[in-house]
């Protein structure tokens, strides 16, 4: 057991923890370690034994006592490197050898491949201390990326003693560690002078602690801090100003505090998944305007949140640089919609969007979504004071606030005609069934058949249905459609992966089935 065991990190039977107490636990004899475990299920109590409080834990069952001989205090960095990569340090540093009891110099020795390593991974290797710094510097001079996730390092000072010997280090992964803060973080900045990417997921850090540490990382561009103790954010002042990527996922954020990040001048990618977020509101501009907040933000990830109102999506249009959005699993927003309909609404509301839920928004996707949006909300527009005559077009403020994109869209495509308007109904599946007539022009003896199909059904699945119904191979079928408003013209259903709604097929239209 080390002389200074208190505060050190240990492992025991595959679990990691921090030593909070060293000493006797009567009535038993001999020393014990009081350990607060990272995994609270490994513990048994809160640091108390028979009514005596020996140490405190964050969780009521996060602590237990173990004998020192059962706990591992880990190994130094260079020992872990040697064990993992099978390097012989003496082949690098031992420039002398003994021959016939005489010491002689060995010239022209060859280093192991360690000196060419650019990426080093020591994940879960029980690294607890730096080891000889001169060995790190000589043995591994070209390391660009270092993975120390899930180890037994106990302080930022220990980390700095390793990294100060890697002058080219640009990426450092430290997730699943528990690192005590230093009183003067800026004095360690030399050890991270080239660092641009840092991962600190699941390190029990608060936002205030991160800001206290931030002076250590003067050139940081990417920070990943998922699954920490971050709740209320505050504005970074004189730190993190070069940050381009910030991952705050799986932290229970105070919603209004998210705007504290709004003036990070270079922030391009923000992950707010699983943060219990319901809205981002930019009150500095009215609907349709462009906010002065998050001016560089291009990518926003909002998966698995509590977004329930489409007004929250309207707010995202105010972000002047946003081109990519992920908004999956916001069930309160989309539970009455098919995925295709939900995506269409988002695309129509966000004109700059180029990627939605990791899929590119193609020009035909956008056109279909925007035309459908015009038709779907056309009756509401007219009822609010909208008019096909531009001179008389005065929709209410309530309508334009709810649908800030509607007027720009009718300027782009023209106002919907009476026959194009869709009756507003709840977005339930039963209301998205369309009645179509199946016609086989090449088979005069086959009578037309009326079928009700979901408008979310893909062309490929329609062909499968018709293949079974008509007893012909699906690959041998070509489809077009026509309708009462189309004056006899036909539109090819030429993309098997698109749903019927993409082609704006409506009740009463006809599907024309021919052999390829």
Protein backbone atom coordinates (compact mmCIF):
# COMPACT_ATOMS: atom_id res chain seq x y z
CA UNK A 1 0.00 0.00 0.00
CA UNK A 2 1.41 3.45 -0.92
CA UNK A 3 2.34 5.75 1.94
CA UNK A 4 -0.12 8.38 0.65
CA UNK A 5 -3.09 6.15 -0.13
CA UNK A 6 -5.84 8.62 0.77
CA UNK A 7 -7.42 10.03 -2.38
CA UNK A 8 -5.71 7.48 -4.60
CA UNK A 9 -7.64 5.46 -7.17
CA UNK A 10 -7.86 1.68 -6.81
CA UNK A 11 -9.36 -1.29 -8.61
CA UNK A 12 -10.74 -4.44 -7.12
CA UNK A 13 -12.39 -7.32 -8.96
CA UNK A 14 -12.87 -5.21 -12.08
CA UNK A 15 -14.40 -2.19 -10.30
CA UNK A 16 -12.73 1.20 -9.85
CA UNK A 17 -13.03 3.51 -6.86
CA UNK A 18 -11.39 6.26 -4.79
CA UNK A 19 -9.83 5.72 -1.35
CA UNK A 20 -11.70 7.93 1.15
CA UNK A 21 -10.42 6.39 4.40
CA UNK A 22 -7.31 4.51 5.55
CA UNK A 23 -7.13 2.99 9.03
CA UNK A 24 -8.72 0.70 11.55
CA UNK A 25 -12.38 -0.32 11.64
CA UNK A 26 -13.08 -1.75 15.12
CA UNK A 27 -13.61 -4.37 16.33
CA UNK A 28 -11.52 -5.94 13.52
CA UNK A 29 -7.72 -5.82 13.57
CA UNK A 30 -5.46 -4.40 10.90
CA UNK A 31 -5.87 -1.59 8.37
CA UNK A 32 -8.77 -1.13 6.00
CA UNK A 33 -9.39 1.02 2.95
CA UNK A 34 -12.69 2.86 2.81
CA UNK A 35 -13.51 3.03 -0.90
CA UNK A 36 -16.15 5.05 -2.72
CA UNK A 37 -16.88 3.05 -5.86
CA UNK A 38 -17.56 4.57 -9.28
CA UNK A 39 -20.32 1.99 -9.64
CA UNK A 40 -22.56 2.49 -6.61
CA UNK A 41 -23.93 -1.05 -6.99
CA UNK A 42 -20.50 -2.37 -6.00
CA UNK A 43 -20.78 -0.71 -2.57
CA UNK A 44 -22.70 -1.64 0.54
CA UNK A 45 -23.11 1.54 2.61
CA UNK A 46 -22.49 5.30 2.78
CA UNK A 47 -19.15 5.09 4.63
CA UNK A 48 -20.65 4.20 8.00
CA UNK A 49 -20.06 1.06 10.06
CA UNK A 50 -21.95 0.21 13.26
CA UNK A 51 -23.05 3.82 13.71
CA UNK A 52 -19.61 5.37 13.10
CA UNK A 53 -19.10 7.58 10.00
CA UNK A 54 -15.67 6.87 8.51
CA UNK A 55 -16.10 8.65 5.14
CA UNK A 56 -18.82 10.11 2.95
CA UNK A 57 -20.19 8.96 -0.42
CA UNK A 58 -22.27 10.56 -3.12
CA UNK A 59 -24.57 7.53 -3.10
CA UNK A 60 -26.03 5.85 0.00
CA UNK A 61 -24.68 2.47 -1.13
CA UNK A 62 -21.54 3.71 -2.87
CA UNK A 63 -18.96 2.69 -0.25
CA UNK A 64 -17.39 -0.36 1.32
CA UNK A 65 -14.26 -1.43 3.19
CA UNK A 66 -11.61 -3.62 1.60
CA UNK A 67 -8.28 -4.92 2.81
CA UNK A 68 -5.28 -3.16 1.20
CA UNK A 69 -3.91 -6.40 -0.20
CA UNK A 70 -7.10 -6.91 -2.22
CA UNK A 71 -6.89 -3.51 -3.91
CA UNK A 72 -4.68 -2.65 -6.84
CA UNK A 73 -3.13 0.82 -6.87
CA UNK A 74 -2.19 0.39 -10.52
CA UNK A 75 1.01 0.78 -12.51
CA UNK A 76 2.96 3.67 -13.93
CA UNK A 77 2.47 4.84 -17.51
CA UNK A 78 5.66 3.38 -18.97
CA UNK A 79 5.07 -0.02 -17.34
CA UNK A 80 1.62 -0.14 -18.95
CA UNK A 81 3.14 0.81 -22.32
CA UNK A 82 5.78 -1.88 -22.04
CA UNK A 83 3.27 -4.56 -21.00
CA UNK A 84 0.82 -3.72 -23.76
CA UNK A 85 3.17 -3.05 -26.66
CA UNK A 86 5.91 -5.50 -25.61
CA UNK A 87 8.65 -2.89 -25.73
CA UNK A 88 11.96 -3.39 -23.95
CA UNK A 89 12.87 -0.07 -22.38
CA UNK A 90 16.48 -1.16 -21.88
CA UNK A 91 16.91 -1.58 -25.61
CA UNK A 92 16.17 2.11 -25.93
CA UNK A 93 17.86 3.54 -22.85
CA UNK A 94 20.60 0.99 -22.17
CA UNK A 95 23.42 2.29 -24.33
CA UNK A 96 25.91 0.35 -22.22
CA UNK A 97 26.31 -3.38 -21.81
CA UNK A 98 28.64 -5.69 -19.91
CA UNK A 99 31.05 -8.05 -21.68
CA UNK A 100 33.44 -10.20 -19.62
CA UNK A 101 32.69 -8.03 -16.56
CA UNK A 102 33.66 -4.85 -18.42
CA UNK A 103 31.27 -2.03 -19.20
CA UNK A 104 31.41 -0.93 -22.83
CA UNK A 105 29.52 1.67 -24.85
CA UNK A 106 27.10 0.35 -27.49
CA UNK A 107 26.83 2.62 -30.51
CA UNK A 108 24.33 2.50 -33.32
CA UNK A 109 21.65 0.75 -31.26
CA UNK A 110 18.17 0.53 -32.81
CA UNK A 111 15.08 1.74 -30.98
CA UNK A 112 11.93 -0.29 -30.93
CA UNK A 113 8.95 0.83 -32.99
CA UNK A 114 7.75 2.90 -30.00
CA UNK A 115 9.33 6.06 -31.34
CA UNK A 116 7.09 5.95 -34.42
CA UNK A 117 3.81 5.50 -32.54
CA UNK A 118 1.30 8.28 -33.28
CA UNK A 119 -1.73 6.69 -31.54
CA UNK A 120 -1.44 5.04 -28.13
CA UNK A 121 -4.36 3.34 -26.39
CA UNK A 122 -4.02 2.35 -22.73
CA UNK A 123 -7.72 2.09 -22.04
CA UNK A 124 -8.47 0.30 -18.74
CA UNK A 125 -4.82 -0.63 -18.12
CA UNK A 126 -4.80 0.56 -14.45
CA UNK A 127 -2.44 3.46 -15.17
CA UNK A 128 -2.13 5.42 -11.92
CA UNK A 129 1.09 7.45 -12.20
CA UNK A 130 3.39 8.93 -14.83
CA UNK A 131 6.60 6.98 -14.31
CA UNK A 132 9.95 8.37 -15.53
CA UNK A 133 9.28 11.44 -17.66
CA UNK A 134 12.56 11.14 -19.58
CA UNK A 135 11.53 7.69 -20.76
CA UNK A 136 8.17 8.97 -22.04
CA UNK A 137 9.87 11.82 -23.91
CA UNK A 138 12.53 9.63 -25.51
CA UNK A 139 10.50 6.51 -25.98
CA UNK A 140 7.33 8.07 -27.44
CA UNK A 141 8.19 11.44 -29.03
CA UNK A 142 5.60 11.45 -31.82
CA UNK A 143 2.36 10.55 -30.02
CA UNK A 144 -0.58 12.55 -31.44
CA UNK A 145 -3.47 10.70 -29.78
CA UNK A 146 -3.52 9.17 -26.30
CA UNK A 147 -6.36 7.10 -24.81
CA UNK A 148 -6.29 6.84 -21.00
CA UNK A 149 -10.00 6.13 -20.45
CA UNK A 150 -11.00 4.06 -17.45
CA UNK A 151 -7.69 4.16 -15.56
CA UNK A 152 -6.60 4.95 -11.99
CA UNK A 153 -5.17 8.45 -12.43
CA UNK A 154 -6.26 10.61 -9.51
CA UNK A 155 -5.24 14.17 -10.42
CA UNK A 156 -4.68 16.54 -13.30
CA UNK A 157 -1.12 16.87 -12.07
CA UNK A 158 -0.50 13.19 -12.82
CA UNK A 159 -1.98 13.59 -16.30
CA UNK A 160 0.17 16.65 -16.96
CA UNK A 161 3.34 14.78 -15.96
CA UNK A 162 2.57 12.34 -18.77
CA UNK A 163 1.45 14.75 -21.46
CA UNK A 164 4.16 17.37 -20.93
CA UNK A 165 6.51 14.84 -22.51
CA UNK A 166 4.39 14.61 -25.68
CA UNK A 167 4.82 17.95 -27.42
CA UNK A 168 2.73 16.93 -30.45
CA UNK A 169 -0.25 15.54 -28.50
CA UNK A 170 -3.46 16.77 -30.11
CA UNK A 171 -6.09 14.31 -28.83
CA UNK A 172 -6.51 13.12 -25.25
CA UNK A 173 -9.22 10.70 -24.08
CA UNK A 174 -9.74 10.67 -20.31
CA UNK A 175 -13.34 9.45 -19.92
CA UNK A 176 -14.27 7.34 -16.89
CA UNK A 177 -11.57 8.79 -14.65
CA UNK A 178 -11.90 10.80 -11.41
CA UNK A 179 -9.37 13.63 -11.47
CA UNK A 180 -8.92 16.05 -8.58
CA UNK A 181 -8.60 19.71 -9.54
CA UNK A 182 -5.43 21.70 -9.22
CA UNK A 183 -5.38 25.03 -7.39
CA UNK A 184 -3.79 26.83 -10.35
CA UNK A 185 -4.83 25.14 -13.62
CA UNK A 186 -3.01 27.69 -15.76
CA UNK A 187 0.35 26.50 -14.45
CA UNK A 188 -0.28 23.14 -16.18
CA UNK A 189 -1.16 24.63 -19.57
CA UNK A 190 2.31 23.86 -20.95
CA UNK A 191 1.44 20.16 -20.68
CA UNK A 192 -1.53 20.58 -23.03
CA UNK A 193 -0.17 23.27 -25.36
CA UNK A 194 -0.98 21.33 -28.57
CA UNK A 195 -4.22 19.75 -27.35
CA UNK A 196 -7.25 20.35 -29.58
CA UNK A 197 -9.50 17.34 -28.74
CA UNK A 198 -10.43 16.28 -25.19
CA UNK A 199 -12.89 13.62 -24.00
CA UNK A 200 -14.05 13.69 -20.37
CA UNK A 201 -17.25 11.65 -20.47
CA UNK A 202 -18.48 10.18 -17.19
CA UNK A 203 -15.93 11.92 -14.94
CA UNK A 204 -18.43 13.33 -12.37
CA UNK A 205 -17.60 16.88 -13.43
CA UNK A 206 -19.79 19.95 -13.01
CA UNK A 207 -19.78 22.83 -15.51
CA UNK A 208 -18.10 25.08 -12.95
CA UNK A 209 -15.29 22.54 -12.51
CA UNK A 210 -14.82 22.37 -16.29
CA UNK A 211 -14.53 26.13 -16.50
CA UNK A 212 -11.98 26.04 -13.66
CA UNK A 213 -9.94 23.50 -15.62
CA UNK A 214 -10.31 25.22 -18.99
CA UNK A 215 -7.24 27.49 -18.67
CA UNK A 216 -5.17 24.30 -18.97
CA UNK A 217 -6.38 23.84 -22.55
CA UNK A 218 -5.59 27.07 -24.42
CA UNK A 219 -6.06 25.63 -27.92
CA UNK A 220 -9.01 23.29 -27.33
CA UNK A 221 -11.40 22.89 -30.28
CA UNK A 222 -13.43 19.77 -29.37
CA UNK A 223 -14.75 18.93 -25.90
CA UNK A 224 -16.78 15.78 -25.13
CA UNK A 225 -18.34 15.78 -21.64
CA UNK A 226 -21.34 13.44 -21.88
CA UNK A 227 -22.73 11.73 -18.75
CA UNK A 228 -21.32 14.11 -16.16
CA UNK A 229 -22.88 16.16 -13.34
CA UNK A 230 -23.53 19.17 -15.54
CA UNK A 231 -26.82 20.92 -14.81
CA UNK A 232 -26.67 24.71 -14.92
CA UNK A 233 -24.42 26.25 -17.56
CA UNK A 234 -22.74 29.63 -17.32
CA UNK A 235 -21.03 31.73 -19.95
CA UNK A 236 -17.35 30.86 -20.56
CA UNK A 237 -15.29 34.03 -20.16
CA UNK A 238 -11.77 34.09 -21.64
CA UNK A 239 -11.76 30.28 -21.97
CA UNK A 240 -13.02 27.80 -24.59
CA UNK A 241 -13.23 30.60 -27.15
CA UNK A 242 -11.79 28.36 -29.92
CA UNK A 243 -14.30 25.57 -29.24
CA UNK A 244 -15.88 24.18 -32.43
CA UNK A 245 -17.46 20.96 -31.07
CA UNK A 246 -19.19 20.54 -27.71
CA UNK A 247 -20.92 17.33 -26.58
CA UNK A 248 -23.13 17.84 -23.51
CA UNK A 249 -25.33 14.79 -24.11
CA UNK A 250 -26.81 12.84 -21.20
CA UNK A 251 -26.55 15.71 -18.72
CA UNK A 252 -29.76 16.99 -17.04
CA UNK A 253 -29.37 20.60 -18.14
CA UNK A 254 -31.26 23.59 -16.80
CA UNK A 255 -33.00 24.59 -20.01
CA UNK A 256 -32.65 28.37 -19.86
CA UNK A 257 -28.94 28.12 -19.14
CA UNK A 258 -28.17 26.63 -22.58
CA UNK A 259 -28.16 30.15 -24.00
CA UNK A 260 -25.03 30.77 -21.91
CA UNK A 261 -23.19 29.06 -24.76
CA UNK A 262 -24.73 31.28 -27.40
CA UNK A 263 -21.75 33.60 -27.76
CA UNK A 264 -18.98 31.05 -28.18
CA UNK A 265 -17.77 32.58 -31.45
CA UNK A 266 -16.59 29.42 -33.24
CA UNK A 267 -19.03 26.78 -31.95
CA UNK A 268 -20.15 24.75 -35.00
CA UNK A 269 -21.37 21.45 -33.57
CA UNK A 270 -23.48 21.13 -30.40
CA UNK A 271 -24.81 17.83 -29.03
CA UNK A 272 -27.72 18.28 -26.59
CA UNK A 273 -29.18 14.76 -26.81
CA UNK A 274 -30.75 13.33 -23.64
CA UNK A 275 -30.57 16.66 -21.79
CA UNK A 276 -34.33 16.90 -21.02
CA UNK A 277 -34.56 19.90 -23.34
CA UNK A 278 -37.97 21.05 -24.57
CA UNK A 279 -37.16 24.25 -26.46
CA UNK A 280 -34.41 26.65 -27.49
CA UNK A 281 -35.89 30.14 -27.64
CA UNK A 282 -34.23 33.14 -29.27
CA UNK A 283 -36.18 36.20 -28.20
CA UNK A 284 -33.78 38.74 -29.69
CA UNK A 285 -35.58 38.50 -33.06
CA UNK A 286 -39.22 37.92 -34.17
CA UNK A 287 -40.39 34.84 -36.15
CA UNK A 288 -38.62 34.70 -39.49
CA UNK A 289 -35.63 36.73 -38.26
CA UNK A 290 -32.03 35.59 -37.72
CA UNK A 291 -30.69 35.53 -34.18
CA UNK A 292 -27.34 36.92 -33.13
CA UNK A 293 -26.85 33.83 -30.96
CA UNK A 294 -24.89 30.73 -32.00
CA UNK A 295 -23.73 32.55 -35.13
CA UNK A 296 -21.37 29.75 -36.22
CA UNK A 297 -23.58 26.77 -35.29
CA UNK A 298 -23.92 24.37 -38.24
CA UNK A 299 -24.79 21.04 -36.57
CA UNK A 300 -27.33 20.61 -33.75
CA UNK A 301 -28.20 17.24 -32.18
CA UNK A 302 -31.40 17.09 -30.12
CA UNK A 303 -32.21 13.36 -30.00
CA UNK A 304 -34.14 11.80 -27.09
CA UNK A 305 -35.46 15.02 -25.58
CA UNK A 306 -38.80 16.47 -24.46
CA UNK A 307 -39.55 18.68 -27.46
CA UNK A 308 -43.34 18.71 -27.73
CA UNK A 309 -44.27 21.81 -29.76
CA UNK A 310 -43.61 22.60 -33.42
CA UNK A 311 -42.91 26.16 -32.32
CA UNK A 312 -39.59 24.79 -31.01
CA UNK A 313 -38.69 23.78 -34.58
CA UNK A 314 -39.71 27.24 -35.80
CA UNK A 315 -37.17 28.73 -33.41
CA UNK A 316 -34.37 26.75 -35.07
CA UNK A 317 -35.00 28.63 -38.33
CA UNK A 318 -33.56 31.68 -36.56
CA UNK A 319 -30.11 30.04 -36.45
CA UNK A 320 -28.29 31.66 -39.34
CA UNK A 321 -25.72 28.89 -40.02
CA UNK A 322 -27.67 25.70 -39.18
CA UNK A 323 -27.42 23.10 -41.98
CA UNK A 324 -27.62 19.78 -40.11
CA UNK A 325 -30.15 18.67 -37.49
CA UNK A 326 -30.77 15.41 -35.65
CA UNK A 327 -34.12 15.34 -33.87
CA UNK A 328 -34.97 11.66 -33.39
CA UNK A 329 -37.04 10.24 -30.53
CA UNK A 330 -38.80 13.40 -29.43
CA UNK A 331 -41.95 11.34 -29.08
CA UNK A 332 -44.17 14.09 -27.69
CA UNK A 333 -43.58 15.99 -30.93
CA UNK A 334 -44.02 13.15 -33.41
CA UNK A 335 -46.13 10.48 -31.69
CA UNK A 336 -49.15 11.14 -33.97
CA UNK A 337 -47.04 11.33 -37.14
CA UNK A 338 -45.38 8.88 -39.43
CA UNK A 339 -41.59 9.42 -39.59
CA UNK A 340 -41.93 10.63 -43.20
CA UNK A 341 -44.53 13.25 -42.26
CA UNK A 342 -42.49 14.48 -39.31
CA UNK A 343 -39.40 14.81 -41.50
CA UNK A 344 -41.38 16.66 -44.18
CA UNK A 345 -42.61 19.21 -41.64
CA UNK A 346 -39.09 19.81 -40.33
CA UNK A 347 -37.69 20.20 -43.85
CA UNK A 348 -40.44 22.66 -44.81
CA UNK A 349 -39.87 24.72 -41.65
CA UNK A 350 -36.06 24.90 -41.99
CA UNK A 351 -35.07 26.20 -45.45
CA UNK A 352 -31.29 25.96 -44.97
CA UNK A 353 -31.30 22.36 -43.75
CA UNK A 354 -29.05 20.11 -45.86
CA UNK A 355 -28.96 17.03 -43.57
CA UNK A 356 -31.79 15.73 -41.36
CA UNK A 357 -31.27 12.77 -39.04
CA UNK A 358 -28.07 11.83 -40.88
CA UNK A 359 -29.78 11.77 -44.30
CA UNK A 360 -29.13 14.35 -47.00
CA UNK A 361 -32.09 16.55 -47.93
CA UNK A 362 -32.26 16.23 -51.72
CA UNK A 363 -33.82 18.97 -53.87
CA UNK A 364 -36.79 16.74 -54.65
CA UNK A 365 -37.26 16.03 -50.92
CA UNK A 366 -37.39 19.73 -50.20
CA UNK A 367 -39.75 20.52 -53.05
CA UNK A 368 -42.15 17.76 -52.05
CA UNK A 369 -42.08 18.77 -48.38
CA UNK A 370 -42.66 22.46 -49.08
CA UNK A 371 -45.49 21.87 -51.56
CA UNK A 372 -47.19 19.49 -49.14
CA UNK A 373 -46.81 22.06 -46.34
CA UNK A 374 -48.55 24.71 -48.47
CA UNK A 375 -51.45 22.38 -49.21
CA UNK A 376 -51.76 21.04 -45.67
CA UNK A 377 -52.03 24.44 -43.98
CA UNK A 378 -53.77 26.26 -46.85
CA UNK A 379 -57.23 26.28 -45.27
CA UNK A 380 -55.81 27.60 -42.00
CA UNK A 381 -54.03 30.34 -43.97
CA UNK A 382 -57.25 31.37 -45.73
CA UNK A 383 -59.25 31.29 -42.50
CA UNK A 384 -56.71 33.57 -40.82
CA UNK A 385 -57.08 36.28 -43.47
CA UNK A 386 -54.85 34.89 -46.20
CA UNK A 387 -55.86 35.54 -49.81
CA UNK A 388 -54.64 34.41 -53.21
CA UNK A 389 -54.66 38.04 -54.26
CA UNK A 390 -51.37 39.45 -52.91
CA UNK A 391 -53.01 42.83 -52.32
CA UNK A 392 -55.60 41.20 -50.03
CA UNK A 393 -53.25 38.68 -48.37
CA UNK A 394 -53.26 39.62 -44.69
CA UNK A 395 -53.00 36.49 -42.53
CA UNK A 396 -53.20 37.04 -38.79
CA UNK A 397 -50.15 37.52 -36.60
CA UNK A 398 -51.07 34.28 -34.84
CA UNK A 399 -50.87 32.37 -38.13
CA UNK A 400 -47.55 33.89 -39.22
CA UNK A 401 -46.10 33.22 -35.76
CA UNK A 402 -47.18 29.56 -35.95
CA UNK A 403 -46.16 29.22 -39.62
CA UNK A 404 -43.35 31.73 -40.25
CA UNK A 405 -42.33 29.88 -43.41
CA UNK A 406 -45.78 29.91 -45.06
CA UNK A 407 -45.64 33.32 -46.77
CA UNK A 408 -42.10 32.77 -48.15
CA UNK A 409 -43.25 29.40 -49.50
CA UNK A 410 -46.25 30.77 -51.36
CA UNK A 411 -43.99 33.46 -52.78
CA UNK A 412 -41.75 30.65 -54.00
CA UNK A 413 -44.42 28.29 -55.39
CA UNK A 414 -47.58 30.35 -55.60
CA UNK A 415 -50.70 30.12 -53.44
CA UNK A 416 -52.51 26.75 -53.38
CA UNK A 417 -55.56 26.37 -55.60
CA UNK A 418 -58.89 25.42 -54.07
CA UNK A 419 -58.65 21.83 -55.27
CA UNK A 420 -55.14 21.40 -53.80
CA UNK A 421 -56.09 22.22 -50.22
CA UNK A 422 -55.97 19.34 -47.79
CA UNK A 423 -58.57 19.21 -45.07
CA UNK A 424 -56.83 19.62 -41.73
CA UNK A 425 -57.14 16.46 -39.67
CA UNK A 426 -55.11 15.02 -36.81
CA UNK A 427 -51.93 13.31 -37.97
CA UNK A 428 -53.14 9.82 -37.18
CA UNK A 429 -52.50 6.89 -39.48
CA UNK A 430 -56.20 6.41 -40.23
CA UNK A 431 -56.32 9.97 -41.55
CA UNK A 432 -53.35 9.36 -43.83
CA UNK A 433 -54.96 6.54 -45.80
CA UNK A 434 -55.62 7.56 -49.40
CA UNK A 435 -58.14 5.90 -51.69
CA UNK A 436 -56.61 5.09 -55.09
CA UNK A 437 -57.90 3.21 -58.09
CA UNK A 438 -55.66 0.44 -59.46
CA UNK A 439 -55.88 0.43 -63.28
CA UNK A 440 -54.14 -1.96 -65.70
CA UNK A 441 -54.35 -0.15 -69.11
CA UNK A 442 -52.74 -3.10 -70.94
CA UNK A 443 -55.35 -5.60 -69.69
CA UNK A 444 -58.73 -4.53 -71.02
CA UNK A 445 -60.49 -7.43 -69.28
CA UNK A 446 -59.30 -6.50 -65.78
CA UNK A 447 -61.66 -4.22 -63.90
CA UNK A 448 -60.28 -1.25 -61.90
CA UNK A 449 -59.90 -1.91 -58.16
CA UNK A 450 -60.14 0.68 -55.38
CA UNK A 451 -57.61 0.32 -52.54
CA UNK A 452 -56.91 2.36 -49.41
CA UNK A 453 -53.16 2.76 -48.91
CA UNK A 454 -51.11 4.67 -46.30
CA UNK A 455 -49.54 7.69 -47.95
CA UNK A 456 -46.32 6.70 -46.13
CA UNK A 457 -46.17 3.43 -48.09
CA UNK A 458 -43.11 3.27 -50.33
CA UNK A 459 -43.34 2.60 -54.07
CA UNK A 460 -41.42 -0.63 -53.49
CA UNK A 461 -44.06 -1.91 -51.05
CA UNK A 462 -46.86 -0.87 -53.40
CA UNK A 463 -45.22 -2.92 -56.14
CA UNK A 464 -45.00 -5.87 -53.76
CA UNK A 465 -48.72 -5.56 -52.99
CA UNK A 466 -49.61 -5.33 -56.70
CA UNK A 467 -47.30 -8.26 -57.49
CA UNK A 468 -49.32 -10.48 -55.15
CA UNK A 469 -52.64 -9.05 -56.28
CA UNK A 470 -51.96 -9.33 -60.02
CA UNK A 471 -49.79 -12.47 -59.88
CA UNK A 472 -46.84 -10.85 -61.68
CA UNK A 473 -43.24 -10.35 -60.46
CA UNK A 474 -42.68 -6.99 -58.73
CA UNK A 475 -39.60 -6.35 -60.86
CA UNK A 476 -41.79 -6.57 -63.96
CA UNK A 477 -44.08 -3.69 -62.84
CA UNK A 478 -43.81 -0.01 -63.72
CA UNK A 479 -46.08 2.52 -62.02
CA UNK A 480 -47.43 5.91 -62.95
CA UNK A 481 -50.27 7.91 -61.49
CA UNK A 482 -52.82 10.37 -62.77
CA UNK A 483 -55.73 12.27 -61.29
CA UNK A 484 -58.76 14.45 -62.06
CA UNK A 485 -56.64 17.63 -61.85
CA UNK A 486 -53.92 16.40 -64.21
CA UNK A 487 -55.74 16.62 -67.55
CA UNK A 488 -54.74 13.10 -68.56
CA UNK A 489 -51.01 13.52 -67.88
CA UNK A 490 -49.12 10.86 -65.91
CA UNK A 491 -46.26 11.04 -63.40
CA UNK A 492 -43.72 8.20 -63.15
CA UNK A 493 -43.27 6.66 -59.70
CA UNK A 494 -39.60 6.16 -60.48
CA UNK A 495 -38.02 5.90 -57.03
CA UNK A 496 -38.84 2.69 -55.17
CA UNK A 497 -37.70 4.12 -51.83
CA UNK A 498 -39.99 7.17 -51.85
CA UNK A 499 -43.42 7.13 -50.14
CA UNK A 500 -46.62 7.90 -52.04
CA UNK A 501 -46.88 11.24 -50.23
CA UNK A 502 -43.62 12.31 -51.88
CA UNK A 503 -45.47 12.34 -55.22
CA UNK A 504 -48.46 14.20 -53.71
CA UNK A 505 -50.86 11.39 -54.58
CA UNK A 506 -54.33 12.21 -53.24
CA UNK A 507 -57.72 10.60 -52.70
CA UNK A 508 -59.34 9.71 -56.01
CA UNK A 509 -56.11 9.45 -58.01
CA UNK A 510 -55.36 6.38 -60.12
CA UNK A 511 -52.30 4.12 -60.10
CA UNK A 512 -51.57 2.83 -63.59
CA UNK A 513 -49.85 -0.57 -63.63
CA UNK A 514 -47.90 -1.72 -66.67
CA UNK A 515 -45.40 -4.45 -67.37
CA UNK A 516 -41.80 -3.28 -67.69
